[in-house]
C-alpha cells in the first residue's frame, strides 16, 4: 500500500506532485492500493479549499486514489495509542513550558550544540505527576539503541541514540505532532512503502520507533527523493514560479508533459517521451539518482511539444484547440497551449492589415474569393501572381497577413493543406 499525504496549507509544489506520481506509479505496478491522506491537523495553517484544489490537480494528472482520509478524523486513534504508550511506560508526561524549553534551546545554540531534550521530566515520581497543575505534553522515551533503515535510493541510513531525544507525541492541548499522527496513520492504513522527500529522512527513525513501541511488526520500506533545484543550482522556492503546479498548468503545459518531465529528471528511463501508464511498465525507484535533480522549463517546453503532437484529437479539443491538426502544426513555433491557441485564433479572426500592404492585400483577397481553390500552394501562388502581377515580398507579406494574421510564421506551403478548405472564409475576414 502506498500513500500521498499533502497538507492543505498552500499551492502544490512540483516536488509534492513528483512524490504523488511516484507513489501512484508504484501502486499500479504491484496493485497494492493508493491512499490519499489530507494531513489537516494543523488548523492554524490550513487554507480553506486547498484540499479540493489538491484533489483536482491529482485528477488532472490521472492519479486515482482507492481511499481518501482526512487526518483530523483519526484524532481519537492518535489519543488512544498515546494513552497506551503512557500506560506501558514507553512514554511520559512532560510539564516543561515553552519558555523553559526555549531557554534551553538558546543555551544549546550559544554553546554551538544541537538541542536535545534533557529528560528532566522522565523520572518524576507518581506524586509529582499527579499533583502537577501545569498542562503536560507526552514524550516517547529516547531510544537506547542505534536506529537503522534501508532507503531504496540512499542505501543504509543510521541514527545513533544521541541523535534522537525523547520527542513529543501529543502536545499539551492533546493534539498529535506530525511524526506521531503520521506514524499512527500509516499503521492504521496498512502502508507498506513510503516514497517522500528527503527532508523527511530524520523523521523516519522517529516514526519507526513509535510503531515499534506499539508492537507493530509490519515492515514499511522507504525511498527519500532528493530535492529539485532551479537552473541556478538552488533549492526551488515559492519565488520560482515554475515550482508551482498551478502556474505550470496555467502557463499552458499539459499534465501529461509535466508528469513525463518529473519522472524523467534524475532518473534512468528507457525513453524520453512517455505516459504515466507507460512509465508504470518500467519504473524502478532504485534508478533515481541520489543527487538533486535540476528543473529546466526549457526542457519541459520541449517535452510539452511532443505531447501535443502525440495527443489524440479528442484530447486536444479538450485542451481548448479548435483544430487538432493546426495545434500539432504550430508546435514548430510554440510549446505552450495558450500561445498555440492564439496563433490558430489569429487565422480565423478579422485581419488587421498594415497600411503599406493594404492595396496588395485587397487585390489578393479578390483573386482568392473569385477562384477555384487549387490543390497545392504552388498553384495558388502562380494564379495570384498572374492575376495581380505581384511578386516577392509584395506578394508573400500581404498573403501571409491574410492567411495567418501575422507578419512572421511557418512556411505557407506547409500551412496551406491544413487551411485550404476554409481559405475563402479566412481571407474574407
PDB file of C-alpha atoms in Angstrom, residues 28-331:
ATOM      1  CA  UNK A  28      -0.026   0.462 -10.231  1.00  0.00           C
ATOM      2  CA  UNK A  29       2.908  -1.908 -10.520  1.00  0.00           C
ATOM      3  CA  UNK A  30       2.091  -4.132  -7.551  1.00  0.00           C
ATOM      4  CA  UNK A  31      -1.648  -3.301  -7.398  1.00  0.00           C
ATOM      5  CA  UNK A  32      -1.385  -2.847  -3.619  1.00  0.00           C
ATOM      6  CA  UNK A  33      -3.525   0.286  -3.499  1.00  0.00           C
ATOM      7  CA  UNK A  34      -3.070   4.028  -3.197  1.00  0.00           C
ATOM      8  CA  UNK A  35      -4.221   6.205  -0.298  1.00  0.00           C
ATOM      9  CA  UNK A  36      -4.729   9.966  -0.401  1.00  0.00           C
ATOM     10  CA  UNK A  37      -4.400  11.355   3.112  1.00  0.00           C
ATOM     11  CA  UNK A  38      -5.071  15.053   3.683  1.00  0.00           C
ATOM     12  CA  UNK A  39      -2.955  15.993   6.710  1.00  0.00           C
ATOM     13  CA  UNK A  40      -5.215  18.702   8.099  1.00  0.00           C
ATOM     14  CA  UNK A  41      -4.405  18.618  11.818  1.00  0.00           C
ATOM     15  CA  UNK A  42      -2.568  21.973  11.723  1.00  0.00           C
ATOM     16  CA  UNK A  43      -5.753  24.048  11.859  1.00  0.00           C
ATOM     17  CA  UNK A  44      -3.923  27.386  12.051  1.00  0.00           C
ATOM     18  CA  UNK A  45      -2.097  26.849   8.762  1.00  0.00           C
ATOM     19  CA  UNK A  46      -4.846  25.099   6.794  1.00  0.00           C
ATOM     20  CA  UNK A  47      -6.287  27.134   3.925  1.00  0.00           C
ATOM     21  CA  UNK A  48      -9.943  26.597   3.093  1.00  0.00           C
ATOM     22  CA  UNK A  49     -10.447  24.875  -0.244  1.00  0.00           C
ATOM     23  CA  UNK A  50      -6.855  23.717  -0.654  1.00  0.00           C
ATOM     24  CA  UNK A  51      -7.858  20.096  -0.096  1.00  0.00           C
ATOM     25  CA  UNK A  52     -10.258  20.278  -3.057  1.00  0.00           C
ATOM     26  CA  UNK A  53      -7.566  22.002  -5.122  1.00  0.00           C
ATOM     27  CA  UNK A  54      -5.112  19.193  -4.335  1.00  0.00           C
ATOM     28  CA  UNK A  55      -7.637  16.576  -5.417  1.00  0.00           C
ATOM     29  CA  UNK A  56      -8.486  18.486  -8.595  1.00  0.00           C
ATOM     30  CA  UNK A  57      -4.806  18.663  -9.577  1.00  0.00           C
ATOM     31  CA  UNK A  58      -4.311  14.944  -8.939  1.00  0.00           C
ATOM     32  CA  UNK A  59      -7.327  14.182 -11.139  1.00  0.00           C
ATOM     33  CA  UNK A  60      -5.872  16.299 -13.953  1.00  0.00           C
ATOM     34  CA  UNK A  61      -2.758  14.146 -13.815  1.00  0.00           C
ATOM     35  CA  UNK A  62      -4.759  10.924 -13.935  1.00  0.00           C
ATOM     36  CA  UNK A  63      -3.892   9.987 -10.352  1.00  0.00           C
ATOM     37  CA  UNK A  64      -6.699   7.968  -8.783  1.00  0.00           C
ATOM     38  CA  UNK A  65      -6.850   7.028  -5.125  1.00  0.00           C
ATOM     39  CA  UNK A  66      -8.520   3.953  -3.661  1.00  0.00           C
ATOM     40  CA  UNK A  67      -9.149   5.570  -0.268  1.00  0.00           C
ATOM     41  CA  UNK A  68      -9.388   9.159   0.952  1.00  0.00           C
ATOM     42  CA  UNK A  69      -8.582  10.041   4.586  1.00  0.00           C
ATOM     43  CA  UNK A  70      -8.632  13.306   6.473  1.00  0.00           C
ATOM     44  CA  UNK A  71      -6.038  13.030   9.216  1.00  0.00           C
ATOM     45  CA  UNK A  72      -8.154  15.010  11.688  1.00  0.00           C
ATOM     46  CA  UNK A  73     -10.726  12.199  11.627  1.00  0.00           C
ATOM     47  CA  UNK A  74      -8.149   9.913  13.237  1.00  0.00           C
ATOM     48  CA  UNK A  75      -7.631  12.121  16.298  1.00  0.00           C
ATOM     49  CA  UNK A  76      -9.372   9.663  18.645  1.00  0.00           C
ATOM     50  CA  UNK A  77      -6.987   6.911  17.498  1.00  0.00           C
ATOM     51  CA  UNK A  78      -3.957   9.157  17.999  1.00  0.00           C
ATOM     52  CA  UNK A  79      -5.056   9.814  21.578  1.00  0.00           C
ATOM     53  CA  UNK A  80      -5.908   6.175  22.277  1.00  0.00           C
ATOM     54  CA  UNK A  81      -2.491   4.979  21.127  1.00  0.00           C
ATOM     55  CA  UNK A  82      -0.837   7.764  23.117  1.00  0.00           C
ATOM     56  CA  UNK A  83      -2.640   6.550  26.244  1.00  0.00           C
ATOM     57  CA  UNK A  84      -1.426   3.004  25.570  1.00  0.00           C
ATOM     58  CA  UNK A  85       2.189   4.168  25.382  1.00  0.00           C
ATOM     59  CA  UNK A  86       1.797   6.050  28.650  1.00  0.00           C
ATOM     60  CA  UNK A  87       0.246   3.034  30.390  1.00  0.00           C
ATOM     61  CA  UNK A  88       3.037   0.785  29.094  1.00  0.00           C
ATOM     62  CA  UNK A  89       5.610   3.309  30.427  1.00  0.00           C
ATOM     63  CA  UNK A  90       7.083   3.761  26.974  1.00  0.00           C
ATOM     64  CA  UNK A  91       6.151   7.412  27.096  1.00  0.00           C
ATOM     65  CA  UNK A  92       5.998  10.009  29.876  1.00  0.00           C
ATOM     66  CA  UNK A  93       4.319  13.319  30.669  1.00  0.00           C
ATOM     67  CA  UNK A  94       6.422  16.446  30.268  1.00  0.00           C
ATOM     68  CA  UNK A  95       5.425  19.608  32.153  1.00  0.00           C
ATOM     69  CA  UNK A  96       8.137  21.871  30.728  1.00  0.00           C
ATOM     70  CA  UNK A  97       6.618  25.087  29.458  1.00  0.00           C
ATOM     71  CA  UNK A  98       7.554  26.801  26.196  1.00  0.00           C
ATOM     72  CA  UNK A  99       9.684  29.439  27.934  1.00  0.00           C
ATOM     73  CA  UNK A 100      11.790  26.827  29.729  1.00  0.00           C
ATOM     74  CA  UNK A 101      12.344  24.804  26.569  1.00  0.00           C
ATOM     75  CA  UNK A 102      13.176  27.915  24.538  1.00  0.00           C
ATOM     76  CA  UNK A 103      15.759  28.983  27.110  1.00  0.00           C
ATOM     77  CA  UNK A 104      17.405  25.564  26.843  1.00  0.00           C
ATOM     78  CA  UNK A 105      17.426  25.794  23.040  1.00  0.00           C
ATOM     79  CA  UNK A 106      19.086  29.199  23.192  1.00  0.00           C
ATOM     80  CA  UNK A 107      21.675  27.911  25.650  1.00  0.00           C
ATOM     81  CA  UNK A 108      22.498  24.987  23.344  1.00  0.00           C
ATOM     82  CA  UNK A 109      22.810  27.340  20.365  1.00  0.00           C
ATOM     83  CA  UNK A 110      25.075  29.660  22.374  1.00  0.00           C
ATOM     84  CA  UNK A 111      27.343  26.691  23.081  1.00  0.00           C
ATOM     85  CA  UNK A 112      27.289  25.584  19.437  1.00  0.00           C
ATOM     86  CA  UNK A 113      25.390  22.383  20.183  1.00  0.00           C
ATOM     87  CA  UNK A 114      22.255  20.850  18.698  1.00  0.00           C
ATOM     88  CA  UNK A 115      19.405  20.998  21.186  1.00  0.00           C
ATOM     89  CA  UNK A 116      18.239  17.706  22.650  1.00  0.00           C
ATOM     90  CA  UNK A 117      15.575  17.383  25.321  1.00  0.00           C
ATOM     91  CA  UNK A 118      17.384  16.649  28.565  1.00  0.00           C
ATOM     92  CA  UNK A 119      14.844  14.234  30.062  1.00  0.00           C
ATOM     93  CA  UNK A 120      14.073  16.460  33.039  1.00  0.00           C
ATOM     94  CA  UNK A 121      10.510  15.132  33.392  1.00  0.00           C
ATOM     95  CA  UNK A 122      11.146  11.493  32.557  1.00  0.00           C
ATOM     96  CA  UNK A 123      11.833  10.334  36.112  1.00  0.00           C
ATOM     97  CA  UNK A 124       9.212  12.315  38.022  1.00  0.00           C
ATOM     98  CA  UNK A 125       7.529  10.338  40.800  1.00  0.00           C
ATOM     99  CA  UNK A 126       3.855   9.422  40.618  1.00  0.00           C
ATOM    100  CA  UNK A 127       3.070  12.100  43.178  1.00  0.00           C
ATOM    101  CA  UNK A 128       4.956  14.735  41.181  1.00  0.00           C
ATOM    102  CA  UNK A 129       2.966  13.807  38.114  1.00  0.00           C
ATOM    103  CA  UNK A 130      -0.431  13.548  39.787  1.00  0.00           C
ATOM    104  CA  UNK A 131      -0.077  16.773  41.755  1.00  0.00           C
ATOM    105  CA  UNK A 132       1.361  18.897  38.955  1.00  0.00           C
ATOM    106  CA  UNK A 133      -1.202  21.532  37.915  1.00  0.00           C
ATOM    107  CA  UNK A 134       0.557  22.508  34.683  1.00  0.00           C
ATOM    108  CA  UNK A 135      -0.551  21.178  31.275  1.00  0.00           C
ATOM    109  CA  UNK A 136       1.571  18.303  30.037  1.00  0.00           C
ATOM    110  CA  UNK A 137       2.827  17.055  26.701  1.00  0.00           C
ATOM    111  CA  UNK A 138       3.507  13.379  26.074  1.00  0.00           C
ATOM    112  CA  UNK A 139       7.004  12.300  25.046  1.00  0.00           C
ATOM    113  CA  UNK A 140       8.275   8.949  23.790  1.00  0.00           C
ATOM    114  CA  UNK A 141      11.243   7.716  25.807  1.00  0.00           C
ATOM    115  CA  UNK A 142      14.500   8.194  23.920  1.00  0.00           C
ATOM    116  CA  UNK A 143      15.944   5.088  22.258  1.00  0.00           C
ATOM    117  CA  UNK A 144      18.976   3.392  23.741  1.00  0.00           C
ATOM    118  CA  UNK A 145      19.995   1.587  20.558  1.00  0.00           C
ATOM    119  CA  UNK A 146      21.114   2.617  17.076  1.00  0.00           C
ATOM    120  CA  UNK A 147      18.295   3.085  14.584  1.00  0.00           C
ATOM    121  CA  UNK A 148      18.815   1.851  11.020  1.00  0.00           C
ATOM    122  CA  UNK A 149      16.740   1.543   7.888  1.00  0.00           C
ATOM    123  CA  UNK A 150      17.424   0.810   4.220  1.00  0.00           C
ATOM    124  CA  UNK A 151      16.450   3.577   1.852  1.00  0.00           C
ATOM    125  CA  UNK A 152      15.656   2.412  -1.690  1.00  0.00           C
ATOM    126  CA  UNK A 153      17.538   5.421  -3.078  1.00  0.00           C
ATOM    127  CA  UNK A 154      20.136   6.360  -0.467  1.00  0.00           C
ATOM    128  CA  UNK A 155      21.042   2.926   0.893  1.00  0.00           C
ATOM    129  CA  UNK A 156      21.505   2.258   4.621  1.00  0.00           C
ATOM    130  CA  UNK A 157      20.861   5.228   6.906  1.00  0.00           C
ATOM    131  CA  UNK A 158      21.949   5.128  10.538  1.00  0.00           C
ATOM    132  CA  UNK A 159      20.904   7.272  13.523  1.00  0.00           C
ATOM    133  CA  UNK A 160      22.849   6.899  16.763  1.00  0.00           C
ATOM    134  CA  UNK A 161      20.904   7.115  20.066  1.00  0.00           C
ATOM    135  CA  UNK A 162      22.365  10.519  20.949  1.00  0.00           C
ATOM    136  CA  UNK A 163      20.775  11.976  17.800  1.00  0.00           C
ATOM    137  CA  UNK A 164      17.202  11.164  18.877  1.00  0.00           C
ATOM    138  CA  UNK A 165      15.818  12.616  22.085  1.00  0.00           C
ATOM    139  CA  UNK A 166      12.569  11.988  23.930  1.00  0.00           C
ATOM    140  CA  UNK A 167      10.406  13.691  21.332  1.00  0.00           C
ATOM    141  CA  UNK A 168       6.831  14.912  21.741  1.00  0.00           C
ATOM    142  CA  UNK A 169       3.923  12.709  20.657  1.00  0.00           C
ATOM    143  CA  UNK A 170       0.986  14.730  21.959  1.00  0.00           C
ATOM    144  CA  UNK A 171       1.135  18.444  22.671  1.00  0.00           C
ATOM    145  CA  UNK A 172      -0.271  19.909  25.855  1.00  0.00           C
ATOM    146  CA  UNK A 173      -3.584  20.549  24.052  1.00  0.00           C
ATOM    147  CA  UNK A 174      -3.739  16.812  23.265  1.00  0.00           C
ATOM    148  CA  UNK A 175      -3.220  17.255  19.523  1.00  0.00           C
ATOM    149  CA  UNK A 176      -0.673  14.950  17.852  1.00  0.00           C
ATOM    150  CA  UNK A 177       2.640  16.090  16.465  1.00  0.00           C
ATOM    151  CA  UNK A 178       3.404  15.444  12.802  1.00  0.00           C
ATOM    152  CA  UNK A 179       5.527  12.361  13.472  1.00  0.00           C
ATOM    153  CA  UNK A 180       3.025  10.744  15.827  1.00  0.00           C
ATOM    154  CA  UNK A 181      -0.010  11.321  13.606  1.00  0.00           C
ATOM    155  CA  UNK A 182       1.896  10.187  10.534  1.00  0.00           C
ATOM    156  CA  UNK A 183       3.217   7.007  12.198  1.00  0.00           C
ATOM    157  CA  UNK A 184      -0.217   6.037  13.505  1.00  0.00           C
ATOM    158  CA  UNK A 185      -1.995   6.776  10.230  1.00  0.00           C
ATOM    159  CA  UNK A 186       0.490   4.746   8.172  1.00  0.00           C
ATOM    160  CA  UNK A 187      -0.026   1.885  10.595  1.00  0.00           C
ATOM    161  CA  UNK A 188      -3.830   2.097  10.517  1.00  0.00           C
ATOM    162  CA  UNK A 189      -3.938   2.401   6.728  1.00  0.00           C
ATOM    163  CA  UNK A 190      -1.635  -0.567   6.146  1.00  0.00           C
ATOM    164  CA  UNK A 191       1.002   1.437   4.266  1.00  0.00           C
ATOM    165  CA  UNK A 192       3.896  -0.793   3.241  1.00  0.00           C
ATOM    166  CA  UNK A 193       6.070   1.596   1.204  1.00  0.00           C
ATOM    167  CA  UNK A 194       6.630   5.324   1.643  1.00  0.00           C
ATOM    168  CA  UNK A 195       8.136   7.465  -1.106  1.00  0.00           C
ATOM    169  CA  UNK A 196       8.643  11.064   0.029  1.00  0.00           C
ATOM    170  CA  UNK A 197      11.074  13.977   0.015  1.00  0.00           C
ATOM    171  CA  UNK A 198      14.495  13.721   1.622  1.00  0.00           C
ATOM    172  CA  UNK A 199      13.554  16.419   4.153  1.00  0.00           C
ATOM    173  CA  UNK A 200      11.715  13.596   5.938  1.00  0.00           C
ATOM    174  CA  UNK A 201      14.771  11.371   6.417  1.00  0.00           C
ATOM    175  CA  UNK A 202      15.214  12.467  10.044  1.00  0.00           C
ATOM    176  CA  UNK A 203      11.513  11.739  10.732  1.00  0.00           C
ATOM    177  CA  UNK A 204      11.784   8.112   9.654  1.00  0.00           C
ATOM    178  CA  UNK A 205      13.538   6.656  12.744  1.00  0.00           C
ATOM    179  CA  UNK A 206      11.070   8.511  14.998  1.00  0.00           C
ATOM    180  CA  UNK A 207       8.078   7.100  13.151  1.00  0.00           C
ATOM    181  CA  UNK A 208       9.597   3.622  13.213  1.00  0.00           C
ATOM    182  CA  UNK A 209      10.195   3.945  16.982  1.00  0.00           C
ATOM    183  CA  UNK A 210       6.560   4.922  17.563  1.00  0.00           C
ATOM    184  CA  UNK A 211       5.200   1.893  15.729  1.00  0.00           C
ATOM    185  CA  UNK A 212       7.780  -0.389  17.357  1.00  0.00           C
ATOM    186  CA  UNK A 213       6.724   0.858  20.811  1.00  0.00           C
ATOM    187  CA  UNK A 214       3.133  -0.052  19.915  1.00  0.00           C
ATOM    188  CA  UNK A 215       4.155  -3.567  18.911  1.00  0.00           C
ATOM    189  CA  UNK A 216       3.519  -3.046  15.203  1.00  0.00           C
ATOM    190  CA  UNK A 217       5.578  -5.559  13.221  1.00  0.00           C
ATOM    191  CA  UNK A 218       4.583  -4.878   9.592  1.00  0.00           C
ATOM    192  CA  UNK A 219       7.713  -3.655   7.814  1.00  0.00           C
ATOM    193  CA  UNK A 220       7.492  -0.346   5.976  1.00  0.00           C
ATOM    194  CA  UNK A 221      10.003   0.393   3.222  1.00  0.00           C
ATOM    195  CA  UNK A 222      11.237   3.889   2.394  1.00  0.00           C
ATOM    196  CA  UNK A 223      12.585   5.924  -0.500  1.00  0.00           C
ATOM    197  CA  UNK A 224      13.509   9.569   0.053  1.00  0.00           C
ATOM    198  CA  UNK A 225      13.667  11.689  -3.082  1.00  0.00           C
ATOM    199  CA  UNK A 226      16.446  14.280  -3.472  1.00  0.00           C
ATOM    200  CA  UNK A 227      15.332  17.901  -3.738  1.00  0.00           C
ATOM    201  CA  UNK A 228      14.664  19.658  -7.033  1.00  0.00           C
ATOM    202  CA  UNK A 229      16.952  22.589  -7.872  1.00  0.00           C
ATOM    203  CA  UNK A 230      16.400  25.504 -10.216  1.00  0.00           C
ATOM    204  CA  UNK A 231      18.804  26.155 -13.072  1.00  0.00           C
ATOM    205  CA  UNK A 232      20.958  28.280 -10.760  1.00  0.00           C
ATOM    206  CA  UNK A 233      21.547  25.219  -8.614  1.00  0.00           C
ATOM    207  CA  UNK A 234      19.437  26.498  -5.708  1.00  0.00           C
ATOM    208  CA  UNK A 235      16.544  24.755  -3.996  1.00  0.00           C
ATOM    209  CA  UNK A 236      13.314  25.744  -5.696  1.00  0.00           C
ATOM    210  CA  UNK A 237      11.183  28.060  -3.574  1.00  0.00           C
ATOM    211  CA  UNK A 238       7.900  29.936  -3.928  1.00  0.00           C
ATOM    212  CA  UNK A 239       9.872  32.671  -5.682  1.00  0.00           C
ATOM    213  CA  UNK A 240      10.419  30.245  -8.548  1.00  0.00           C
ATOM    214  CA  UNK A 241       7.099  30.449 -10.399  1.00  0.00           C
ATOM    215  CA  UNK A 242       7.779  27.142 -12.109  1.00  0.00           C
ATOM    216  CA  UNK A 243       7.826  25.417  -8.709  1.00  0.00           C
ATOM    217  CA  UNK A 244       4.029  25.780  -8.589  1.00  0.00           C
ATOM    218  CA  UNK A 245       1.979  23.119 -10.363  1.00  0.00           C
ATOM    219  CA  UNK A 246      -0.907  25.576 -10.859  1.00  0.00           C
ATOM    220  CA  UNK A 247       1.468  28.058 -12.506  1.00  0.00           C
ATOM    221  CA  UNK A 248       2.738  25.456 -14.961  1.00  0.00           C
ATOM    222  CA  UNK A 249      -0.793  24.382 -15.864  1.00  0.00           C
ATOM    223  CA  UNK A 250      -1.938  27.989 -16.307  1.00  0.00           C
ATOM    224  CA  UNK A 251       1.089  28.729 -18.471  1.00  0.00           C
ATOM    225  CA  UNK A 252      -0.006  26.032 -20.871  1.00  0.00           C
ATOM    226  CA  UNK A 253       1.896  22.848 -20.072  1.00  0.00           C
ATOM    227  CA  UNK A 254      -0.062  19.630 -20.419  1.00  0.00           C
ATOM    228  CA  UNK A 255      -0.363  17.466 -17.284  1.00  0.00           C
ATOM    229  CA  UNK A 256       0.993  14.599 -19.378  1.00  0.00           C
ATOM    230  CA  UNK A 257       4.136  16.604 -20.171  1.00  0.00           C
ATOM    231  CA  UNK A 258       4.691  17.767 -16.589  1.00  0.00           C
ATOM    232  CA  UNK A 259       4.335  14.202 -15.304  1.00  0.00           C
ATOM    233  CA  UNK A 260       6.692  12.946 -18.025  1.00  0.00           C
ATOM    234  CA  UNK A 261       9.308  15.528 -17.056  1.00  0.00           C
ATOM    235  CA  UNK A 262       9.060  14.927 -13.297  1.00  0.00           C
ATOM    236  CA  UNK A 263       9.565  11.201 -13.862  1.00  0.00           C
ATOM    237  CA  UNK A 264      12.439  11.860 -16.266  1.00  0.00           C
ATOM    238  CA  UNK A 265      14.634  14.210 -14.211  1.00  0.00           C
ATOM    239  CA  UNK A 266      17.229  12.481 -12.075  1.00  0.00           C
ATOM    240  CA  UNK A 267      16.115   9.102 -13.382  1.00  0.00           C
ATOM    241  CA  UNK A 268      17.294   6.354 -15.742  1.00  0.00           C
ATOM    242  CA  UNK A 269      14.482   5.869 -18.249  1.00  0.00           C
ATOM    243  CA  UNK A 270      14.367   3.716 -21.410  1.00  0.00           C
ATOM    244  CA  UNK A 271      12.991   6.627 -23.473  1.00  0.00           C
ATOM    245  CA  UNK A 272      12.432  10.354 -23.120  1.00  0.00           C
ATOM    246  CA  UNK A 273       8.749  10.739 -24.046  1.00  0.00           C
ATOM    247  CA  UNK A 274       6.178   8.537 -22.304  1.00  0.00           C
ATOM    248  CA  UNK A 275       2.840   8.491 -20.500  1.00  0.00           C
ATOM    249  CA  UNK A 276       2.168   7.710 -16.860  1.00  0.00           C
ATOM    250  CA  UNK A 277       0.796   4.301 -17.817  1.00  0.00           C
ATOM    251  CA  UNK A 278       3.854   3.517 -19.958  1.00  0.00           C
ATOM    252  CA  UNK A 279       6.160   4.531 -17.118  1.00  0.00           C
ATOM    253  CA  UNK A 280       4.413   2.038 -14.853  1.00  0.00           C
ATOM    254  CA  UNK A 281       5.712  -0.789 -17.048  1.00  0.00           C
ATOM    255  CA  UNK A 282       9.379   0.007 -16.335  1.00  0.00           C
ATOM    256  CA  UNK A 283       9.616   2.427 -13.387  1.00  0.00           C
ATOM    257  CA  UNK A 284      12.106   1.455 -10.668  1.00  0.00           C
ATOM    258  CA  UNK A 285      12.563   3.736  -7.669  1.00  0.00           C
ATOM    259  CA  UNK A 286      16.122   2.480  -7.191  1.00  0.00           C
ATOM    260  CA  UNK A 287      17.086   4.118 -10.508  1.00  0.00           C
ATOM    261  CA  UNK A 288      16.504   7.596  -9.053  1.00  0.00           C
ATOM    262  CA  UNK A 289      19.767   9.468  -8.583  1.00  0.00           C
ATOM    263  CA  UNK A 290      20.921  10.304  -5.059  1.00  0.00           C
ATOM    264  CA  UNK A 291      21.880  13.760  -6.299  1.00  0.00           C
ATOM    265  CA  UNK A 292      19.402  16.648  -6.580  1.00  0.00           C
ATOM    266  CA  UNK A 293      17.515  16.942  -9.872  1.00  0.00           C
ATOM    267  CA  UNK A 294      17.584  20.194 -11.857  1.00  0.00           C
ATOM    268  CA  UNK A 295      14.369  21.650 -13.231  1.00  0.00           C
ATOM    269  CA  UNK A 296      14.546  23.297 -16.655  1.00  0.00           C
ATOM    270  CA  UNK A 297      11.411  24.935 -18.018  1.00  0.00           C
ATOM    271  CA  UNK A 298      13.068  24.942 -21.435  1.00  0.00           C
ATOM    272  CA  UNK A 299      13.269  21.147 -21.340  1.00  0.00           C
ATOM    273  CA  UNK A 300       9.681  20.931 -20.101  1.00  0.00           C
ATOM    274  CA  UNK A 301       8.622  23.068 -23.084  1.00  0.00           C
ATOM    275  CA  UNK A 302      10.318  20.635 -25.459  1.00  0.00           C
ATOM    276  CA  UNK A 303       8.519  17.698 -23.856  1.00  0.00           C
ATOM    277  CA  UNK A 304       5.231  19.614 -23.996  1.00  0.00           C
ATOM    278  CA  UNK A 305       5.587  19.989 -27.766  1.00  0.00           C
ATOM    279  CA  UNK A 306       5.994  16.254 -28.147  1.00  0.00           C
ATOM    280  CA  UNK A 307       2.906  15.509 -26.065  1.00  0.00           C
ATOM    281  CA  UNK A 308       0.819  17.942 -28.109  1.00  0.00           C
ATOM    282  CA  UNK A 309       1.960  16.128 -31.255  1.00  0.00           C
ATOM    283  CA  UNK A 310       1.120  12.727 -29.769  1.00  0.00           C
ATOM    284  CA  UNK A 311      -2.236  13.665 -28.230  1.00  0.00           C
ATOM    285  CA  UNK A 312      -5.469  12.400 -29.761  1.00  0.00           C
ATOM    286  CA  UNK A 313      -7.846  14.797 -31.494  1.00  0.00           C
ATOM    287  CA  UNK A 314     -10.301  14.450 -28.609  1.00  0.00           C
ATOM    288  CA  UNK A 315      -7.626  15.303 -26.052  1.00  0.00           C
ATOM    289  CA  UNK A 316      -6.529  18.396 -27.992  1.00  0.00           C
ATOM    290  CA  UNK A 317     -10.120  19.614 -28.279  1.00  0.00           C
ATOM    291  CA  UNK A 318     -10.476  19.032 -24.535  1.00  0.00           C
ATOM    292  CA  UNK A 319      -7.438  21.270 -24.024  1.00  0.00           C
ATOM    293  CA  UNK A 320      -9.099  24.078 -25.990  1.00  0.00           C
ATOM    294  CA  UNK A 321      -7.758  23.639 -29.521  1.00  0.00           C
ATOM    295  CA  UNK A 322     -10.356  24.272 -32.230  1.00  0.00           C
ATOM    296  CA  UNK A 323      -8.215  22.430 -34.781  1.00  0.00           C
ATOM    297  CA  UNK A 324      -6.078  19.488 -33.604  1.00  0.00           C
ATOM    298  CA  UNK A 325      -4.135  19.464 -36.895  1.00  0.00           C
ATOM    299  CA  UNK A 326      -3.237  23.146 -36.570  1.00  0.00           C
ATOM    300  CA  UNK A 327      -2.297  22.586 -32.921  1.00  0.00           C
ATOM    301  CA  UNK A 328       0.238  19.954 -33.925  1.00  0.00           C
ATOM    302  CA  UNK A 329       1.422  22.117 -36.838  1.00  0.00           C
ATOM    303  CA  UNK A 330       2.166  25.124 -34.634  1.00  0.00           C
ATOM    304  CA  UNK A 331       4.338  23.133 -32.222  1.00  0.00           C
TER     305      UNK A 331
END
